[in-house]
PDB file of C-alpha atoms in Angstrom:
ATOM      1  CA  UNK H   1     -14.100   3.122 -37.283  1.00 89.00           C
ATOM      2  CA  UNK H   2     -10.802   5.026 -36.527  1.00 91.00           C
ATOM      3  CA  UNK H   3     -10.551   5.157 -32.503  1.00 95.00           C
ATOM      4  CA  UNK H   4      -7.854   5.719 -29.382  1.00 97.00           C
ATOM      5  CA  UNK H   5      -7.974   4.724 -26.596  1.00 97.00           C
ATOM      6  CA  UNK H   6      -5.412   5.742 -23.495  1.00 97.00           C
ATOM      7  CA  UNK H   7      -4.572   3.384 -21.227  1.00 98.00           C
ATOM      8  CA  UNK H   8      -2.056   4.122 -17.871  1.00 98.00           C
ATOM      9  CA  UNK H   9      -3.546   6.625 -16.421  1.00 98.00           C
ATOM     10  CA  UNK H  10      -4.025   6.037 -12.144  1.00 97.00           C
ATOM     11  CA  UNK H  11      -2.862   7.584  -8.605  1.00 98.00           C
ATOM     12  CA  UNK H  12       0.223   7.923  -7.856  1.00 98.00           C
ATOM     13  CA  UNK H  13       3.176  10.436  -5.526  1.00 98.00           C
ATOM     14  CA  UNK H  14       4.876  13.000  -6.476  1.00 98.00           C
ATOM     15  CA  UNK H  15       8.236  12.252  -7.464  1.00 98.00           C
ATOM     16  CA  UNK H  16       6.400   9.372  -9.635  1.00 98.00           C
ATOM     17  CA  UNK H  17       6.272   8.132 -13.094  1.00 98.00           C
ATOM     18  CA  UNK H  18       3.136   6.965 -14.423  1.00 98.00           C
ATOM     19  CA  UNK H  19       3.251   5.716 -18.925  1.00 98.00           C
ATOM     20  CA  UNK H  20       0.575   6.152 -20.232  1.00 98.00           C
ATOM     21  CA  UNK H  21       0.094   4.461 -23.578  1.00 98.00           C
ATOM     22  CA  UNK H  22      -2.683   5.929 -26.920  1.00 97.00           C
ATOM     23  CA  UNK H  23      -3.710   2.737 -29.393  1.00 97.00           C
ATOM     24  CA  UNK H  24      -5.559   3.155 -32.225  1.00 95.00           C
ATOM     25  CA  UNK H  25      -7.725   1.153 -34.094  1.00 93.00           C
ATOM     26  CA  UNK H  26      -9.226   0.901 -36.926  1.00 92.00           C
ATOM     27  CA  UNK H  27      -6.269   2.649 -39.318  1.00 89.00           C
ATOM     28  CA  UNK H  28      -2.655   1.742 -39.101  1.00 89.00           C
ATOM     29  CA  UNK H  29      -0.613   4.493 -37.940  1.00 85.00           C
ATOM     30  CA  UNK H  30       2.281   6.182 -40.207  1.00 83.00           C
ATOM     31  CA  UNK H  31       4.659   8.924 -38.590  1.00 80.00           C
ATOM     32  CA  UNK H  32       2.668  11.456 -41.038  1.00 83.00           C
ATOM     33  CA  UNK H  33      -0.039  10.672 -39.174  1.00 90.00           C
ATOM     34  CA  UNK H  34       0.567  13.135 -35.643  1.00 94.00           C
ATOM     35  CA  UNK H  35      -0.126  12.476 -32.318  1.00 96.00           C
ATOM     36  CA  UNK H  36      -0.506  14.776 -29.566  1.00 97.00           C
ATOM     37  CA  UNK H  37      -0.957  14.164 -25.776  1.00 98.00           C
ATOM     38  CA  UNK H  38      -3.685  16.834 -24.340  1.00 98.00           C
ATOM     39  CA  UNK H  39      -4.494  17.657 -20.754  1.00 98.00           C
ATOM     40  CA  UNK H  40      -7.415  19.145 -18.222  1.00 98.00           C
ATOM     41  CA  UNK H  41      -7.391  19.965 -15.436  1.00 96.00           C
ATOM     42  CA  UNK H  42     -11.010  20.700 -13.790  1.00 91.00           C
ATOM     43  CA  UNK H  43     -11.456  24.388 -14.146  1.00 93.00           C
ATOM     44  CA  UNK H  44      -9.007  25.528 -16.146  1.00 95.00           C
ATOM     45  CA  UNK H  45      -8.341  24.673 -20.681  1.00 95.00           C
ATOM     46  CA  UNK H  46      -6.748  21.988 -22.224  1.00 96.00           C
ATOM     47  CA  UNK H  47      -3.332  22.537 -22.824  1.00 96.00           C
ATOM     48  CA  UNK H  48      -1.143  21.163 -25.719  1.00 97.00           C
ATOM     49  CA  UNK H  49       1.825  17.845 -23.157  1.00 98.00           C
ATOM     50  CA  UNK H  50       3.833  16.839 -25.876  1.00 98.00           C
ATOM     51  CA  UNK H  51       2.767  16.284 -29.748  1.00 97.00           C
ATOM     52  CA  UNK H  52       4.708  14.075 -31.948  1.00 95.00           C
ATOM     53  CA  UNK H  53       4.732  13.649 -36.269  1.00 94.00           C
ATOM     54  CA  UNK H  54       7.070  12.398 -39.186  1.00 93.00           C
ATOM     55  CA  UNK H  55       9.984  12.581 -36.188  1.00 90.00           C
ATOM     56  CA  UNK H  56       9.518  15.996 -34.756  1.00 94.00           C
ATOM     57  CA  UNK H  57       8.081  16.323 -31.523  1.00 96.00           C
ATOM     58  CA  UNK H  58       7.050  18.599 -29.058  1.00 97.00           C
ATOM     59  CA  UNK H  59       6.865  19.205 -25.586  1.00 98.00           C
ATOM     60  CA  UNK H  60       5.695  22.183 -23.719  1.00 97.00           C
ATOM     61  CA  UNK H  61       7.812  23.784 -21.648  1.00 97.00           C
ATOM     62  CA  UNK H  62       6.011  23.222 -18.240  1.00 97.00           C
ATOM     63  CA  UNK H  63       6.958  19.070 -19.359  1.00 98.00           C
ATOM     64  CA  UNK H  64      10.643  19.187 -20.877  1.00 98.00           C
ATOM     65  CA  UNK H  65      12.895  17.149 -19.348  1.00 97.00           C
ATOM     66  CA  UNK H  66      10.347  14.984 -17.370  1.00 98.00           C
ATOM     67  CA  UNK H  67       8.321  13.889 -20.382  1.00 98.00           C
ATOM     68  CA  UNK H  68       8.666  12.086 -22.988  1.00 98.00           C
ATOM     69  CA  UNK H  69       7.169  11.199 -26.117  1.00 98.00           C
ATOM     70  CA  UNK H  70       7.534   8.340 -28.583  1.00 96.00           C
ATOM     71  CA  UNK H  71       5.312   5.977 -31.234  1.00 94.00           C
ATOM     72  CA  UNK H  72       5.581   2.422 -31.967  1.00 93.00           C
ATOM     73  CA  UNK H  73       3.963   2.488 -35.619  1.00 88.00           C
ATOM     74  CA  UNK H  74       4.407  -2.095 -35.626  1.00 91.00           C
ATOM     75  CA  UNK H  75       1.895  -1.731 -32.399  1.00 95.00           C
ATOM     76  CA  UNK H  76       0.075   1.043 -33.394  1.00 94.00           C
ATOM     77  CA  UNK H  77       0.848   2.487 -30.178  1.00 96.00           C
ATOM     78  CA  UNK H  78       1.552   6.073 -28.834  1.00 96.00           C
ATOM     79  CA  UNK H  79       3.398   6.405 -25.475  1.00 98.00           C
ATOM     80  CA  UNK H  80       3.730   9.242 -23.195  1.00 98.00           C
ATOM     81  CA  UNK H  81       6.328   8.565 -20.339  1.00 98.00           C
ATOM     82  CA  UNK H  82       6.100  10.569 -16.962  1.00 98.00           C
ATOM     83  CA  UNK H  83       8.790  11.061 -14.707  1.00 98.00           C
ATOM     84  CA  UNK H  84       9.064  13.457 -11.765  1.00 98.00           C
ATOM     85  CA  UNK H  85       5.740  13.868 -11.836  1.00 98.00           C
ATOM     86  CA  UNK H  86       4.537  16.667 -10.501  1.00 98.00           C
ATOM     87  CA  UNK H  87       1.398  17.670  -8.497  1.00 97.00           C
ATOM     88  CA  UNK H  88       0.531  19.968 -10.966  1.00 96.00           C
ATOM     89  CA  UNK H  89       0.408  17.023 -13.544  1.00 98.00           C
ATOM     90  CA  UNK H  90      -2.764  16.319 -12.085  1.00 98.00           C
ATOM     91  CA  UNK H  91      -5.632  16.139 -14.875  1.00 98.00           C
ATOM     92  CA  UNK H  92      -6.567  14.123 -17.290  1.00 98.00           C
ATOM     93  CA  UNK H  93      -4.780  13.557 -20.229  1.00 98.00           C
ATOM     94  CA  UNK H  94      -6.127  12.945 -23.865  1.00 98.00           C
ATOM     95  CA  UNK H  95      -5.171  11.821 -26.588  1.00 98.00           C
ATOM     96  CA  UNK H  96      -5.004  12.538 -30.151  1.00 97.00           C
ATOM     97  CA  UNK H  97      -4.297  11.998 -34.231  1.00 96.00           C
ATOM     98  CA  UNK H  98      -4.583  14.673 -37.313  1.00 95.00           C
ATOM     99  CA  UNK H  99      -2.850  14.419 -40.484  1.00 93.00           C
ATOM    100  CA  UNK H 100      -0.226  17.197 -41.434  1.00 90.00           C
ATOM    101  CA  UNK H 101       2.469  17.298 -43.399  1.00 90.00           C
ATOM    102  CA  UNK H 102       5.713  18.873 -42.386  1.00 90.00           C
ATOM    103  CA  UNK H 103       4.985  20.175 -39.385  1.00 92.00           C
ATOM    104  CA  UNK H 104       3.872  19.342 -35.575  1.00 92.00           C
ATOM    105  CA  UNK H 105       0.917  20.941 -34.691  1.00 93.00           C
ATOM    106  CA  UNK H 106       0.386  21.440 -31.400  1.00 93.00           C
ATOM    107  CA  UNK H 107      -3.177  23.064 -30.666  1.00 94.00           C
ATOM    108  CA  UNK H 108      -6.422  21.070 -29.847  1.00 94.00           C
ATOM    109  CA  UNK H 109      -7.927  22.897 -32.758  1.00 94.00           C
ATOM    110  CA  UNK H 110      -5.602  21.439 -34.791  1.00 95.00           C
ATOM    111  CA  UNK H 111      -6.811  17.480 -34.449  1.00 96.00           C
ATOM    112  CA  UNK H 112      -9.885  15.355 -36.001  1.00 95.00           C
ATOM    113  CA  UNK H 113      -9.886  12.459 -34.351  1.00 96.00           C
ATOM    114  CA  UNK H 114      -9.812  12.002 -29.674  1.00 97.00           C
ATOM    115  CA  UNK H 115      -9.330   9.612 -26.977  1.00 97.00           C
ATOM    116  CA  UNK H 116     -12.021   9.434 -24.026  1.00 97.00           C
ATOM    117  CA  UNK H 117      -9.544  10.097 -21.659  1.00 97.00           C
ATOM    118  CA  UNK H 118      -7.172   8.719 -18.800  1.00 98.00           C
ATOM    119  CA  UNK H 119      -7.339  10.189 -15.328  1.00 98.00           C
ATOM    120  CA  UNK H 120      -3.229  11.116 -13.618  1.00 98.00           C
ATOM    121  CA  UNK H 121      -3.729  12.370  -9.831  1.00 98.00           C
ATOM    122  CA  UNK H 122      -0.504  13.249  -8.473  1.00 98.00           C
ATOM    123  CA  UNK H 123      -0.516  13.359  -4.213  1.00 97.00           C
ATOM    124  CA  UNK H 124       0.889  12.463  -1.658  1.00 95.00           C
TER     125      UNK H 124
END
């Protein structure tokens, strides 16, 4: 059974950093497995934060320069390094995967398998 498990969320002060991990099980990550990080705050729609596929990356404007997505296929894990966190980054963060060739899927509807989410709270 293919699964994704997120970890690394928590409470951090504004300006702080966190690294989220998305560990895959039941299948082996290859570069053609697109991985997307999405987030959803209470009362808001789920939004795409960052995605990676076949060496290409996407970042939402709101996180450019602050978030970095990376993958370690040997560890079957994708990471989201977040720095200079802001209160508006507070949300539940989800990772998801799908197989797409030739482009970076950025819509949640493009993704097939989802993790359970990890909470990120940015507050003083």
